[in-house]
Amino acid sequence: NASYHLADAYIKLGDKQNARIAFANAARLGFDEKIKENALFNYAVITYELSFTPFNEAISGFLEFIELYPNSRRIDEAHTFLVNAYLNTRNYGEALLSLDRIKNKTPQIRKAYQRVAFYRGLELFSNLRFEDAIDMMNLSLQFAQFNPTIAAQSHYWMGEAYYRLADYDKAINSYNRFLLSPGAFNLNEYILTHYNLGYSFFKKRDYQNALTWFRKYLSLTREAPTRLVGDALNRIGDCFFIMTQYKTAIEFYDRAIKNERYFIGTAKQ
């Protein structure tokens, strides 16, 4: 009891470090379960709030609290802090598990769900787990109303995942949904999506639509010399070549060659 009230006094003095130590002492003693429960929760919260304290210590504190007091009235609050701690350590998989355990999902929690699922999807994409990445992006899109930018990017990365799975129809659908998303025009992926759509149609051997999207990409980039611009010029040449329009194909091949920074080989596989 003395340790608990000592911690409270330190908080009133603005001394969180000593309050943390006092709460830890109170939490170690089992003479009063209510004090122990409150002390452990407050210890975890203060550990989370102290910027110089590793988030892993806060995580350990909240995990211990959740394990010892699963029926506590503060259990959802503990899970919410745990989610934020996991986000700060970029442990999106564990953050999702904690979000699933929160019974009362407030708007703030659902907003966090959108963000965590999206970043977990990017993580899975980087690990070449494309189907799992798509599942995460779909989960994130269930909360699309909270952050339009994340919602738009979820469509984009679903398109990228479907492309790598060679499901070009679904890739095209996702890319188009990205382009139609609010705010997509201002995102870095906007121009690139036109290039990606060109490739998706090219892979489908729909050369007329491939031409359309590659040309849209060139108009947006104003043909600034880059590897992707050079590759788009080359692919337009390929489309015309396949369509037996050889003179036009040669014109685009020449433009590709003149592209100052064009590297041999395709940029998108």
PDB file of C-alpha atoms in Angstrom:
ATOM      1  CA  ASN A   1       0.000   0.000   0.000  1.00  0.00           C
ATOM      2  CA  ALA A   2       2.876   2.348   0.837  1.00  0.00           C
ATOM      3  CA  SER A   3       4.629   1.577  -2.467  1.00  0.00           C
ATOM      4  CA  TYR A   4       1.413   2.176  -4.403  1.00  0.00           C
ATOM      5  CA  HIS A   5       0.775   5.572  -2.804  1.00  0.00           C
ATOM      6  CA  LEU A   6       4.441   6.489  -3.136  1.00  0.00           C
ATOM      7  CA  ALA A   7       4.063   5.924  -6.879  1.00  0.00           C
ATOM      8  CA  ASP A   8       0.979   8.144  -6.900  1.00  0.00           C
ATOM      9  CA  ALA A   9       2.930  10.883  -5.114  1.00  0.00           C
ATOM     10  CA  TYR A  10       5.766  10.652  -7.659  1.00  0.00           C
ATOM     11  CA  ILE A  11       3.228  11.001 -10.496  1.00  0.00           C
ATOM     12  CA  LYS A  12       1.854  14.177  -8.899  1.00  0.00           C
ATOM     13  CA  LEU A  13       5.430  15.478  -8.761  1.00  0.00           C
ATOM     14  CA  GLY A  14       5.915  14.634 -12.427  1.00  0.00           C
ATOM     15  CA  ASP A  15       8.568  12.018 -11.639  1.00  0.00           C
ATOM     16  CA  LYS A  16       7.430   9.100 -13.800  1.00  0.00           C
ATOM     17  CA  GLN A  17      10.683   7.171 -13.548  1.00  0.00           C
ATOM     18  CA  ASN A  18      10.449   6.828  -9.747  1.00  0.00           C
ATOM     19  CA  ALA A  19       6.692   6.259 -10.023  1.00  0.00           C
ATOM     20  CA  ARG A  20       7.453   3.359 -12.370  1.00  0.00           C
ATOM     21  CA  ILE A  21       9.852   1.834  -9.842  1.00  0.00           C
ATOM     22  CA  ALA A  22       7.339   2.222  -6.995  1.00  0.00           C
ATOM     23  CA  PHE A  23       4.524   0.656  -9.044  1.00  0.00           C
ATOM     24  CA  ALA A  24       6.854  -2.239  -9.922  1.00  0.00           C
ATOM     25  CA  ASN A  25       7.549  -2.802  -6.220  1.00  0.00           C
ATOM     26  CA  ALA A  26       3.814  -2.767  -5.401  1.00  0.00           C
ATOM     27  CA  ALA A  27       3.082  -5.172  -8.266  1.00  0.00           C
ATOM     28  CA  ARG A  28       5.615  -7.723  -6.956  1.00  0.00           C
ATOM     29  CA  LEU A  29       3.821  -8.073  -3.614  1.00  0.00           C
ATOM     30  CA  GLY A  30       0.706 -10.212  -3.298  1.00  0.00           C
ATOM     31  CA  PHE A  31      -0.844  -9.019  -0.041  1.00  0.00           C
ATOM     32  CA  ASP A  32      -3.593  -7.052  -1.795  1.00  0.00           C
ATOM     33  CA  GLU A  33      -4.681  -8.327  -5.228  1.00  0.00           C
ATOM     34  CA  LYS A  34      -6.473  -5.112  -6.146  1.00  0.00           C
ATOM     35  CA  ILE A  35      -3.373  -3.009  -5.469  1.00  0.00           C
ATOM     36  CA  LYS A  36      -1.228  -5.547  -7.316  1.00  0.00           C
ATOM     37  CA  GLU A  37      -3.535  -5.414 -10.364  1.00  0.00           C
ATOM     38  CA  ASN A  38      -3.656  -1.606 -10.492  1.00  0.00           C
ATOM     39  CA  ALA A  39       0.071  -1.301  -9.826  1.00  0.00           C
ATOM     40  CA  LEU A  40       0.965  -3.702 -12.637  1.00  0.00           C
ATOM     41  CA  PHE A  41      -1.287  -1.881 -15.109  1.00  0.00           C
ATOM     42  CA  ASN A  42       0.102   1.530 -14.135  1.00  0.00           C
ATOM     43  CA  TYR A  43       3.665   0.193 -14.302  1.00  0.00           C
ATOM     44  CA  ALA A  44       3.058  -0.997 -17.888  1.00  0.00           C
ATOM     45  CA  VAL A  45       1.420   2.301 -18.898  1.00  0.00           C
ATOM     46  CA  ILE A  46       4.229   4.450 -17.468  1.00  0.00           C
ATOM     47  CA  THR A  47       6.835   2.184 -19.062  1.00  0.00           C
ATOM     48  CA  TYR A  48       5.046   2.709 -22.375  1.00  0.00           C
ATOM     49  CA  GLU A  49       4.964   6.484 -21.875  1.00  0.00           C
ATOM     50  CA  LEU A  50       8.651   6.889 -20.991  1.00  0.00           C
ATOM     51  CA  SER A  51      10.392   7.529 -24.301  1.00  0.00           C
ATOM     52  CA  PHE A  52      13.777   6.212 -23.151  1.00  0.00           C
ATOM     53  CA  THR A  53      12.323   2.862 -22.052  1.00  0.00           C
ATOM     54  CA  PRO A  54      12.415   0.062 -24.684  1.00  0.00           C
ATOM     55  CA  PHE A  55       8.902  -0.800 -25.886  1.00  0.00           C
ATOM     56  CA  ASN A  56       9.678  -4.473 -25.235  1.00  0.00           C
ATOM     57  CA  GLU A  57       9.527  -3.733 -21.496  1.00  0.00           C
ATOM     58  CA  ALA A  58       6.069  -2.197 -21.884  1.00  0.00           C
ATOM     59  CA  ILE A  59       4.980  -5.175 -23.976  1.00  0.00           C
ATOM     60  CA  SER A  60       6.145  -7.566 -21.251  1.00  0.00           C
ATOM     61  CA  GLY A  61       4.222  -5.573 -18.650  1.00  0.00           C
ATOM     62  CA  PHE A  62       0.966  -5.602 -20.591  1.00  0.00           C
ATOM     63  CA  LEU A  63       1.329  -9.287 -21.475  1.00  0.00           C
ATOM     64  CA  GLU A  64       1.799 -10.117 -17.793  1.00  0.00           C
ATOM     65  CA  PHE A  65      -1.245  -8.026 -16.887  1.00  0.00           C
ATOM     66  CA  ILE A  66      -3.396  -9.723 -19.563  1.00  0.00           C
ATOM     67  CA  GLU A  67      -2.269 -13.163 -18.439  1.00  0.00           C
ATOM     68  CA  LEU A  68      -2.916 -12.510 -14.723  1.00  0.00           C
ATOM     69  CA  TYR A  69      -6.132 -10.494 -15.073  1.00  0.00           C
ATOM     70  CA  PRO A  70      -8.016 -11.662 -18.198  1.00  0.00           C
ATOM     71  CA  ASN A  71     -11.337 -10.547 -16.695  1.00  0.00           C
ATOM     72  CA  SER A  72     -10.181  -7.116 -15.567  1.00  0.00           C
ATOM     73  CA  ARG A  73     -12.359  -4.129 -16.454  1.00  0.00           C
ATOM     74  CA  ARG A  74      -9.206  -2.641 -18.000  1.00  0.00           C
ATOM     75  CA  ILE A  75      -8.423  -5.617 -20.244  1.00  0.00           C
ATOM     76  CA  ASP A  76      -9.470  -3.852 -23.477  1.00  0.00           C
ATOM     77  CA  GLU A  77      -7.419  -0.820 -22.449  1.00  0.00           C
ATOM     78  CA  ALA A  78      -4.411  -3.081 -21.859  1.00  0.00           C
ATOM     79  CA  HIS A  79      -4.836  -4.632 -25.317  1.00  0.00           C
ATOM     80  CA  THR A  80      -5.066  -1.151 -26.869  1.00  0.00           C
ATOM     81  CA  PHE A  81      -1.772  -0.103 -25.277  1.00  0.00           C
ATOM     82  CA  LEU A  82      -0.274  -3.411 -26.372  1.00  0.00           C
ATOM     83  CA  VAL A  83      -1.347  -2.799 -29.965  1.00  0.00           C
ATOM     84  CA  ASN A  84       0.336   0.626 -29.925  1.00  0.00           C
ATOM     85  CA  ALA A  85       3.481  -0.852 -28.405  1.00  0.00           C
ATOM     86  CA  TYR A  86       3.588  -3.512 -31.128  1.00  0.00           C
ATOM     87  CA  LEU A  87       3.108  -0.804 -33.769  1.00  0.00           C
ATOM     88  CA  ASN A  88       6.083   1.087 -32.422  1.00  0.00           C
ATOM     89  CA  THR A  89       8.189  -2.076 -32.728  1.00  0.00           C
ATOM     90  CA  ARG A  90       6.611  -2.824 -36.158  1.00  0.00           C
ATOM     91  CA  ASN A  91       5.384  -6.179 -34.919  1.00  0.00           C
ATOM     92  CA  TYR A  92       2.210  -6.124 -37.004  1.00  0.00           C
ATOM     93  CA  GLY A  93       1.401  -9.818 -36.644  1.00  0.00           C
ATOM     94  CA  GLU A  94       1.216  -9.635 -32.846  1.00  0.00           C
ATOM     95  CA  ALA A  95      -0.618  -6.319 -33.058  1.00  0.00           C
ATOM     96  CA  LEU A  96      -3.351  -8.003 -35.109  1.00  0.00           C
ATOM     97  CA  LEU A  97      -3.682 -10.790 -32.554  1.00  0.00           C
ATOM     98  CA  SER A  98      -4.122  -8.195 -29.814  1.00  0.00           C
ATOM     99  CA  LEU A  99      -6.711  -6.315 -31.860  1.00  0.00           C
ATOM    100  CA  ASP A 100      -8.697  -9.526 -32.332  1.00  0.00           C
ATOM    101  CA  ARG A 101      -8.831 -10.003 -28.560  1.00  0.00           C
ATOM    102  CA  ILE A 102     -10.373  -6.595 -27.892  1.00  0.00           C
ATOM    103  CA  LYS A 103     -14.071  -7.163 -27.250  1.00  0.00           C
ATOM    104  CA  ASN A 104     -15.287  -3.577 -27.472  1.00  0.00           C
ATOM    105  CA  LYS A 105     -13.889  -2.340 -30.782  1.00  0.00           C
ATOM    106  CA  THR A 106     -14.214   1.438 -30.612  1.00  0.00           C
ATOM    107  CA  PRO A 107     -13.820   3.585 -33.755  1.00  0.00           C
ATOM    108  CA  GLN A 108     -10.224   4.231 -32.676  1.00  0.00           C
ATOM    109  CA  ILE A 109      -9.559   0.481 -32.534  1.00  0.00           C
ATOM    110  CA  ARG A 110     -11.136  -0.094 -35.952  1.00  0.00           C
ATOM    111  CA  LYS A 111      -8.978   2.720 -37.325  1.00  0.00           C
ATOM    112  CA  ALA A 112      -5.917   0.967 -35.899  1.00  0.00           C
ATOM    113  CA  TYR A 113      -7.130  -2.302 -37.452  1.00  0.00           C
ATOM    114  CA  GLN A 114      -7.086  -0.720 -40.921  1.00  0.00           C
ATOM    115  CA  ARG A 115      -3.530   0.491 -40.453  1.00  0.00           C
ATOM    116  CA  VAL A 116      -2.152  -2.670 -38.849  1.00  0.00           C
ATOM    117  CA  ALA A 117      -3.705  -4.993 -41.440  1.00  0.00           C
ATOM    118  CA  PHE A 118      -2.302  -2.846 -44.265  1.00  0.00           C
ATOM    119  CA  TYR A 119       1.251  -2.866 -42.914  1.00  0.00           C
ATOM    120  CA  ARG A 120       1.025  -6.566 -42.142  1.00  0.00           C
ATOM    121  CA  GLY A 121      -0.019  -7.032 -45.775  1.00  0.00           C
ATOM    122  CA  LEU A 122       3.057  -5.118 -46.971  1.00  0.00           C
ATOM    123  CA  GLU A 123       5.194  -7.282 -44.716  1.00  0.00           C
ATOM    124  CA  LEU A 124       3.725 -10.468 -46.194  1.00  0.00           C
ATOM    125  CA  PHE A 125       4.149  -9.066 -49.720  1.00  0.00           C
ATOM    126  CA  SER A 126       7.842  -8.428 -49.027  1.00  0.00           C
ATOM    127  CA  ASN A 127       8.129 -12.055 -47.904  1.00  0.00           C
ATOM    128  CA  LEU A 128       6.586 -13.163 -51.239  1.00  0.00           C
ATOM    129  CA  ARG A 129       3.445 -14.435 -49.483  1.00  0.00           C
ATOM    130  CA  PHE A 130       1.181 -12.821 -52.036  1.00  0.00           C
ATOM    131  CA  GLU A 131      -2.077 -14.645 -51.248  1.00  0.00           C
ATOM    132  CA  ASP A 132      -1.710 -13.854 -47.538  1.00  0.00           C
ATOM    133  CA  ALA A 133      -0.925 -10.240 -48.442  1.00  0.00           C
ATOM    134  CA  ILE A 134      -4.174 -10.032 -50.421  1.00  0.00           C
ATOM    135  CA  ASP A 135      -6.098 -11.371 -47.415  1.00  0.00           C
ATOM    136  CA  MET A 136      -4.595  -8.649 -45.225  1.00  0.00           C
ATOM    137  CA  MET A 137      -5.398  -5.915 -47.743  1.00  0.00           C
ATOM    138  CA  ASN A 138      -8.995  -7.136 -47.894  1.00  0.00           C
ATOM    139  CA  LEU A 139      -9.120  -7.053 -44.098  1.00  0.00           C
ATOM    140  CA  SER A 140      -7.782  -3.500 -44.102  1.00  0.00           C
ATOM    141  CA  LEU A 141     -10.401  -2.481 -46.668  1.00  0.00           C
ATOM    142  CA  GLN A 142     -13.173  -3.512 -44.276  1.00  0.00           C
ATOM    143  CA  PHE A 143     -12.280  -0.315 -42.405  1.00  0.00           C
ATOM    144  CA  ALA A 144     -11.679   1.828 -45.495  1.00  0.00           C
ATOM    145  CA  GLN A 145     -13.761   4.731 -44.171  1.00  0.00           C
ATOM    146  CA  PHE A 146     -11.151   5.692 -41.584  1.00  0.00           C
ATOM    147  CA  ASN A 147      -8.196   6.488 -43.848  1.00  0.00           C
ATOM    148  CA  PRO A 148      -8.805   6.967 -47.604  1.00  0.00           C
ATOM    149  CA  THR A 149      -5.065   6.979 -48.355  1.00  0.00           C
ATOM    150  CA  ILE A 150      -4.502   3.561 -46.781  1.00  0.00           C
ATOM    151  CA  ALA A 151      -7.629   2.277 -48.519  1.00  0.00           C
ATOM    152  CA  ALA A 152      -6.309   3.451 -51.904  1.00  0.00           C
ATOM    153  CA  GLN A 153      -2.885   1.942 -51.274  1.00  0.00           C
ATOM    154  CA  SER A 154      -4.498  -1.343 -50.252  1.00  0.00           C
ATOM    155  CA  HIS A 155      -6.057  -1.586 -53.734  1.00  0.00           C
ATOM    156  CA  TYR A 156      -2.695  -0.801 -55.319  1.00  0.00           C
ATOM    157  CA  TRP A 157      -0.799  -3.488 -53.415  1.00  0.00           C
ATOM    158  CA  MET A 158      -3.547  -6.012 -54.051  1.00  0.00           C
ATOM    159  CA  GLY A 159      -2.983  -5.298 -57.730  1.00  0.00           C
ATOM    160  CA  GLU A 160       0.740  -5.876 -57.296  1.00  0.00           C
ATOM    161  CA  ALA A 161       0.105  -9.169 -55.473  1.00  0.00           C
ATOM    162  CA  TYR A 162      -2.358 -10.407 -58.094  1.00  0.00           C
ATOM    163  CA  TYR A 163       0.105  -9.449 -60.834  1.00  0.00           C
ATOM    164  CA  ARG A 164       2.802 -11.591 -59.250  1.00  0.00           C
ATOM    165  CA  LEU A 165       0.319 -14.452 -58.997  1.00  0.00           C
ATOM    166  CA  ALA A 166      -0.272 -14.038 -62.749  1.00  0.00           C
ATOM    167  CA  ASP A 167      -3.949 -13.273 -62.114  1.00  0.00           C
ATOM    168  CA  TYR A 168      -3.962 -10.341 -64.478  1.00  0.00           C
ATOM    169  CA  ASP A 169      -7.725  -9.775 -64.571  1.00  0.00           C
ATOM    170  CA  LYS A 170      -7.842  -9.266 -60.804  1.00  0.00           C
ATOM    171  CA  ALA A 171      -4.682  -7.169 -60.968  1.00  0.00           C
ATOM    172  CA  ILE A 172      -6.355  -4.905 -63.533  1.00  0.00           C
ATOM    173  CA  ASN A 173      -9.467  -4.636 -61.373  1.00  0.00           C
ATOM    174  CA  SER A 174      -7.431  -3.681 -58.293  1.00  0.00           C
ATOM    175  CA  TYR A 175      -5.326  -1.145 -60.188  1.00  0.00           C
ATOM    176  CA  ASN A 176      -8.474   0.474 -61.591  1.00  0.00           C
ATOM    177  CA  ARG A 177     -10.061   0.613 -58.153  1.00  0.00           C
ATOM    178  CA  PHE A 178      -6.913   2.345 -56.924  1.00  0.00           C
ATOM    179  CA  LEU A 179      -7.118   4.950 -59.699  1.00  0.00           C
ATOM    180  CA  LEU A 180     -10.742   5.651 -58.781  1.00  0.00           C
ATOM    181  CA  SER A 181     -10.027   5.916 -55.055  1.00  0.00           C
ATOM    182  CA  PRO A 182     -10.333   9.355 -53.394  1.00  0.00           C
ATOM    183  CA  GLY A 183      -6.943  11.002 -53.166  1.00  0.00           C
ATOM    184  CA  ALA A 184      -5.163   8.472 -55.392  1.00  0.00           C
ATOM    185  CA  PHE A 185      -4.119  11.225 -57.824  1.00  0.00           C
ATOM    186  CA  ASN A 186      -1.812  12.716 -55.188  1.00  0.00           C
ATOM    187  CA  LEU A 187      -0.055   9.449 -54.321  1.00  0.00           C
ATOM    188  CA  ASN A 188       3.302   8.328 -55.717  1.00  0.00           C
ATOM    189  CA  GLU A 189       1.711   5.125 -57.016  1.00  0.00           C
ATOM    190  CA  TYR A 190      -0.736   6.977 -59.285  1.00  0.00           C
ATOM    191  CA  ILE A 191       1.507   7.402 -62.326  1.00  0.00           C
ATOM    192  CA  LEU A 192       3.138   4.004 -61.862  1.00  0.00           C
ATOM    193  CA  THR A 193      -0.264   2.309 -61.899  1.00  0.00           C
ATOM    194  CA  HIS A 194      -0.720   3.309 -65.547  1.00  0.00           C
ATOM    195  CA  TYR A 195       2.540   1.542 -66.366  1.00  0.00           C
ATOM    196  CA  ASN A 196       1.431  -1.500 -64.360  1.00  0.00           C
ATOM    197  CA  LEU A 197      -1.886  -1.620 -66.196  1.00  0.00           C
ATOM    198  CA  GLY A 198       0.006  -1.527 -69.471  1.00  0.00           C
ATOM    199  CA  TYR A 199       1.990  -4.563 -68.399  1.00  0.00           C
ATOM    200  CA  SER A 200      -1.080  -6.396 -67.117  1.00  0.00           C
ATOM    201  CA  PHE A 201      -2.787  -6.083 -70.502  1.00  0.00           C
ATOM    202  CA  PHE A 202       0.485  -6.917 -72.246  1.00  0.00           C
ATOM    203  CA  LYS A 203       0.684 -10.169 -70.269  1.00  0.00           C
ATOM    204  CA  LYS A 204      -2.903 -10.921 -71.343  1.00  0.00           C
ATOM    205  CA  ARG A 205      -1.851 -10.326 -74.946  1.00  0.00           C
ATOM    206  CA  ASP A 206      -4.396  -7.547 -75.152  1.00  0.00           C
ATOM    207  CA  TYR A 207      -2.030  -5.306 -77.041  1.00  0.00           C
ATOM    208  CA  GLN A 208      -4.510  -2.578 -77.898  1.00  0.00           C
ATOM    209  CA  ASN A 209      -5.290  -1.891 -74.227  1.00  0.00           C
ATOM    210  CA  ALA A 210      -1.608  -2.285 -73.354  1.00  0.00           C
ATOM    211  CA  LEU A 211      -0.826   0.473 -75.853  1.00  0.00           C
ATOM    212  CA  THR A 212      -3.464   2.716 -74.313  1.00  0.00           C
ATOM    213  CA  TRP A 213      -2.113   2.415 -70.784  1.00  0.00           C
ATOM    214  CA  PHE A 214       1.582   2.638 -71.713  1.00  0.00           C
ATOM    215  CA  ARG A 215       0.818   5.802 -73.676  1.00  0.00           C
ATOM    216  CA  LYS A 216      -1.097   7.253 -70.714  1.00  0.00           C
ATOM    217  CA  TYR A 217       1.929   6.520 -68.582  1.00  0.00           C
ATOM    218  CA  LEU A 218       4.212   8.329 -71.038  1.00  0.00           C
ATOM    219  CA  SER A 219       1.907  11.354 -71.126  1.00  0.00           C
ATOM    220  CA  LEU A 220       1.950  11.593 -67.319  1.00  0.00           C
ATOM    221  CA  THR A 221       5.739  11.293 -67.131  1.00  0.00           C
ATOM    222  CA  ARG A 222       6.261  13.575 -70.142  1.00  0.00           C
ATOM    223  CA  GLU A 223       8.805  10.983 -71.222  1.00  0.00           C
ATOM    224  CA  ALA A 224      11.385  12.132 -68.709  1.00  0.00           C
ATOM    225  CA  PRO A 225      14.347   9.786 -69.309  1.00  0.00           C
ATOM    226  CA  THR A 226      14.129   6.933 -66.828  1.00  0.00           C
ATOM    227  CA  ARG A 227      14.363   3.180 -67.016  1.00  0.00           C
ATOM    228  CA  LEU A 228      10.581   2.791 -66.787  1.00  0.00           C
ATOM    229  CA  VAL A 229       9.938   5.343 -69.514  1.00  0.00           C
ATOM    230  CA  GLY A 230      12.439   3.589 -71.743  1.00  0.00           C
ATOM    231  CA  ASP A 231      10.820   0.256 -71.009  1.00  0.00           C
ATOM    232  CA  ALA A 232       7.343   1.631 -71.753  1.00  0.00           C
ATOM    233  CA  LEU A 233       8.602   2.934 -75.112  1.00  0.00           C
ATOM    234  CA  ASN A 234      10.097  -0.465 -75.846  1.00  0.00           C
ATOM    235  CA  ARG A 235       6.865  -2.281 -74.944  1.00  0.00           C
ATOM    236  CA  ILE A 236       4.836   0.058 -77.137  1.00  0.00           C
ATOM    237  CA  GLY A 237       7.224  -0.871 -79.924  1.00  0.00           C
ATOM    238  CA  ASP A 238       6.592  -4.546 -79.141  1.00  0.00           C
ATOM    239  CA  CYS A 239       2.830  -4.020 -79.289  1.00  0.00           C
ATOM    240  CA  PHE A 240       3.040  -2.380 -82.701  1.00  0.00           C
ATOM    241  CA  PHE A 241       5.460  -5.070 -83.882  1.00  0.00           C
ATOM    242  CA  ILE A 242       3.057  -7.848 -82.835  1.00  0.00           C
ATOM    243  CA  MET A 243       0.220  -5.966 -84.537  1.00  0.00           C
ATOM    244  CA  THR A 244       2.425  -5.893 -87.704  1.00  0.00           C
ATOM    245  CA  GLN A 245       2.652  -2.097 -87.703  1.00  0.00           C
ATOM    246  CA  TYR A 246       6.367  -2.240 -88.261  1.00  0.00           C
ATOM    247  CA  LYS A 247       7.056   1.366 -89.202  1.00  0.00           C
ATOM    248  CA  THR A 248       5.464   2.652 -85.991  1.00  0.00           C
ATOM    249  CA  ALA A 249       7.227  -0.075 -84.010  1.00  0.00           C
ATOM    250  CA  ILE A 250      10.588   1.134 -85.331  1.00  0.00           C
ATOM    251  CA  GLU A 251       9.767   4.714 -84.304  1.00  0.00           C
ATOM    252  CA  PHE A 252       9.160   3.656 -80.691  1.00  0.00           C
ATOM    253  CA  TYR A 253      12.216   1.393 -80.617  1.00  0.00           C
ATOM    254  CA  ASP A 254      14.290   4.384 -81.768  1.00  0.00           C
ATOM    255  CA  ARG A 255      12.800   6.527 -78.991  1.00  0.00           C
ATOM    256  CA  ALA A 256      13.592   3.827 -76.471  1.00  0.00           C
ATOM    257  CA  ILE A 257      17.199   3.703 -77.623  1.00  0.00           C
ATOM    258  CA  LYS A 258      17.509   7.470 -77.308  1.00  0.00           C
ATOM    259  CA  ASN A 259      16.193   7.422 -73.760  1.00  0.00           C
ATOM    260  CA  GLU A 260      19.280   8.550 -71.871  1.00  0.00           C
ATOM    261  CA  ARG A 261      18.847   6.358 -68.823  1.00  0.00           C
ATOM    262  CA  TYR A 262      17.220   3.358 -70.405  1.00  0.00           C
ATOM    263  CA  PHE A 263      18.761   0.078 -69.276  1.00  0.00           C
ATOM    264  CA  ILE A 264      18.448  -3.080 -71.328  1.00  0.00           C
ATOM    265  CA  GLY A 265      15.886  -5.456 -69.897  1.00  0.00           C
ATOM    266  CA  THR A 266      12.372  -4.958 -68.618  1.00  0.00           C
ATOM    267  CA  ALA A 267      11.685  -3.093 -65.402  1.00  0.00           C
ATOM    268  CA  LYS A 268       8.566  -5.080 -64.536  1.00  0.00           C
ATOM    269  CA  GLN A 269       8.712  -8.864 -64.611  1.00  0.00           C
TER     270      GLN A 269
END
